Amino acid sequence: MVIFKIVLIISFVLIFIQDLNERKIYWFWMPLIAITSGMLFYNGTLPELFISASILNLCFVLILILTIFIYARLKLKTNIINVIGIGDVLLFVALAFSFSAISFIVIFLGSLIFSLTIHVSFKHLSNQHPTVPLAGYMSLFFLGAFLIHWSGISVNLYAF
């Protein structure tokens, strides 16, 4: 299990660096994150709970993406690709295998608030990219959530 944790840490750090610098991420990080975080979650809970939580998390992500699509289409009058990146959407899906449903929703929403706060706070430092490195900021937040979980500071995030 230690190797999964190391791979997950390295993946999150490299996604953060790549998205911050280039505003794009390589696709192969997403299956790697889904598999490693999914294996850690699977080994920390019952198989039935892993399956039901993953389905609920994927439904949550699907509803979120559908809401963004409808908002982009009706309110912004643009395509969803102009609103959110494909890498961001793929990261949403990959992270759906990470935690139980309640923990995932709380951590996911926390990562969105964290991303907004960081971007607004440091927006004046970098004007070369008008877009938000959402996948990078979320990777940093999820890395922190995993490290807190592994250190024993938080309660078992797989159980809720």
Short mmCIF file of C-alpha atoms in Angstrom, two decimals:
data_model
loop_
_atom_site.label_atom_id
_atom_site.label_comp_id
_atom_site.label_asym_id
_atom_site.label_seq_id
_atom_site.Cartn_x
_atom_site.Cartn_y
_atom_site.Cartn_z
CA MET A 1 0.00 0.00 0.00
CA VAL A 2 2.95 2.31 0.54
CA ILE A 3 3.73 2.23 -3.17
CA PHE A 4 0.17 3.38 -3.96
CA LYS A 5 0.56 6.28 -1.55
CA ILE A 6 3.88 7.31 -3.08
CA VAL A 7 2.49 7.12 -6.62
CA LEU A 8 -0.56 9.16 -5.55
CA ILE A 9 1.60 11.84 -3.89
CA ILE A 10 3.86 12.12 -6.94
CA SER A 11 0.86 12.25 -9.29
CA PHE A 12 -0.82 15.06 -7.35
CA VAL A 13 2.38 17.09 -7.14
CA LEU A 14 3.14 16.72 -10.85
CA ILE A 15 -0.45 17.59 -11.82
CA PHE A 16 -0.22 20.72 -9.68
CA ILE A 17 3.08 21.79 -11.25
CA GLN A 18 2.02 20.97 -14.80
CA ASP A 19 -1.40 22.65 -14.56
CA LEU A 20 0.06 25.74 -12.91
CA ASN A 21 2.72 26.15 -15.60
CA GLU A 22 0.95 24.97 -18.75
CA ARG A 23 -2.79 25.04 -17.88
CA LYS A 24 -3.09 21.50 -19.16
CA ILE A 25 -2.37 18.07 -17.76
CA TYR A 26 -1.51 14.74 -19.28
CA TRP A 27 -4.41 12.32 -19.54
CA PHE A 28 -2.49 9.35 -18.11
CA TRP A 29 -2.53 10.90 -14.63
CA MET A 30 -6.28 10.30 -14.37
CA PRO A 31 -6.33 6.48 -14.60
CA LEU A 32 -3.30 6.41 -12.32
CA ILE A 33 -5.10 8.51 -9.70
CA ALA A 34 -8.32 6.52 -10.09
CA ILE A 35 -6.53 3.20 -9.66
CA THR A 36 -4.25 4.17 -6.78
CA SER A 37 -6.84 6.11 -4.77
CA GLY A 38 -9.44 3.46 -5.59
CA MET A 39 -7.19 0.67 -4.33
CA LEU A 40 -6.48 2.56 -1.12
CA PHE A 41 -10.20 3.14 -0.57
CA TYR A 42 -11.06 -0.44 -1.51
CA ASN A 43 -8.55 -1.83 0.98
CA GLY A 44 -9.87 0.49 3.70
CA THR A 45 -13.53 -0.49 3.43
CA LEU A 46 -15.92 -3.26 2.47
CA PRO A 47 -16.24 -4.09 -1.24
CA GLU A 48 -19.98 -3.34 -1.20
CA LEU A 49 -19.38 0.08 0.35
CA PHE A 50 -16.64 0.82 -2.17
CA ILE A 51 -18.96 0.04 -5.08
CA SER A 52 -21.93 1.98 -3.72
CA ALA A 53 -19.79 4.98 -2.74
CA SER A 54 -18.09 5.04 -6.13
CA ILE A 55 -21.46 4.97 -7.91
CA LEU A 56 -22.80 7.78 -5.71
CA ASN A 57 -19.65 9.83 -6.25
CA LEU A 58 -19.83 9.34 -10.01
CA CYS A 59 -23.49 10.41 -9.94
CA PHE A 60 -22.50 13.54 -7.99
CA VAL A 61 -19.79 14.33 -10.56
CA LEU A 62 -22.21 13.68 -13.42
CA ILE A 63 -24.80 16.05 -11.90
CA LEU A 64 -22.10 18.68 -11.42
CA ILE A 65 -20.90 18.38 -15.02
CA LEU A 66 -24.48 18.45 -16.31
CA THR A 67 -25.15 21.60 -14.28
CA ILE A 68 -22.03 23.25 -15.71
CA PHE A 69 -23.11 22.22 -19.21
CA ILE A 70 -26.60 23.68 -18.77
CA TYR A 71 -25.23 26.88 -17.20
CA ALA A 72 -22.71 27.30 -20.02
CA ARG A 73 -25.33 26.68 -22.67
CA LEU A 74 -28.22 28.74 -21.28
CA LYS A 75 -26.63 31.51 -19.24
CA LEU A 76 -23.21 32.01 -20.79
CA LYS A 77 -24.31 31.05 -24.32
CA THR A 78 -21.10 29.14 -24.96
CA ASN A 79 -19.78 25.61 -25.19
CA ILE A 80 -18.79 23.73 -22.03
CA ILE A 81 -15.21 23.43 -23.33
CA ASN A 82 -14.90 27.22 -22.95
CA VAL A 83 -16.00 26.99 -19.31
CA ILE A 84 -14.16 23.96 -17.91
CA GLY A 85 -11.24 21.96 -19.20
CA ILE A 86 -11.31 18.30 -20.13
CA GLY A 87 -8.51 17.63 -17.66
CA ASP A 88 -10.63 19.09 -14.87
CA VAL A 89 -13.56 16.86 -15.77
CA LEU A 90 -11.32 13.79 -15.98
CA LEU A 91 -9.87 14.62 -12.57
CA PHE A 92 -13.40 14.87 -11.14
CA VAL A 93 -14.12 11.36 -12.43
CA ALA A 94 -10.78 9.95 -11.25
CA LEU A 95 -11.28 11.34 -7.75
CA ALA A 96 -14.74 9.76 -7.51
CA PHE A 97 -13.07 6.51 -6.46
CA SER A 98 -11.18 8.10 -3.56
CA PHE A 99 -13.52 8.32 -0.56
CA SER A 100 -16.92 7.40 0.75
CA ALA A 101 -19.81 9.49 -0.56
CA ILE A 102 -20.17 12.00 2.28
CA SER A 103 -16.41 12.43 2.68
CA PHE A 104 -15.98 12.83 -1.08
CA ILE A 105 -18.65 15.52 -1.36
CA VAL A 106 -17.25 17.48 1.58
CA ILE A 107 -13.64 17.22 0.39
CA PHE A 108 -14.63 17.93 -3.23
CA LEU A 109 -16.57 21.07 -2.30
CA GLY A 110 -13.74 22.09 0.02
CA SER A 111 -11.31 21.74 -2.87
CA LEU A 112 -13.46 23.99 -5.05
CA ILE A 113 -13.58 26.65 -2.33
CA PHE A 114 -9.83 26.26 -1.81
CA SER A 115 -9.24 26.64 -5.57
CA LEU A 116 -11.33 29.80 -5.74
CA THR A 117 -9.60 31.29 -2.70
CA ILE A 118 -6.09 30.52 -3.96
CA HIS A 119 -6.81 31.77 -7.46
CA VAL A 120 -8.36 35.04 -6.30
CA SER A 121 -5.59 35.58 -3.75
CA PHE A 122 -2.72 35.04 -6.20
CA LYS A 123 -4.38 36.23 -9.41
CA HIS A 124 -2.34 39.41 -9.47
CA LEU A 125 0.96 37.47 -9.48
CA SER A 126 0.40 35.80 -12.86
CA ASN A 127 -1.47 37.57 -15.62
CA GLN A 128 -0.11 35.42 -18.45
CA HIS A 129 -2.92 32.84 -18.16
CA PRO A 130 -6.55 34.00 -17.97
CA THR A 131 -7.75 30.52 -16.96
CA VAL A 132 -7.86 28.83 -13.56
CA PRO A 133 -5.60 25.79 -12.98
CA LEU A 134 -8.50 23.99 -11.30
CA ALA A 135 -7.07 20.48 -11.60
CA GLY A 136 -3.78 21.68 -10.11
CA TYR A 137 -5.39 23.41 -7.15
CA MET A 138 -7.72 20.48 -6.52
CA SER A 139 -4.76 18.08 -6.68
CA LEU A 140 -3.00 20.13 -4.04
CA PHE A 141 -6.08 20.08 -1.81
CA PHE A 142 -6.69 16.35 -2.25
CA LEU A 143 -2.99 15.72 -1.55
CA GLY A 144 -3.44 17.58 1.73
CA ALA A 145 -6.60 15.61 2.53
CA PHE A 146 -4.82 12.31 1.90
CA LEU A 147 -1.78 13.34 3.97
CA ILE A 148 -4.01 14.39 6.87
CA HIS A 149 -5.90 11.11 6.59
CA TRP A 150 -2.74 9.00 6.45
CA SER A 151 -1.15 10.83 9.37
CA GLY A 152 -4.09 9.94 11.60
CA ILE A 153 -5.06 13.56 12.28
CA SER A 154 -8.51 13.07 10.77
CA VAL A 155 -11.03 10.37 11.38
CA ASN A 156 -11.38 7.51 8.92
CA LEU A 157 -12.54 9.20 5.73
CA TYR A 158 -13.43 5.86 4.19
CA ALA A 159 -16.13 5.13 6.77
CA PHE A 160 -18.52 8.07 6.30
#
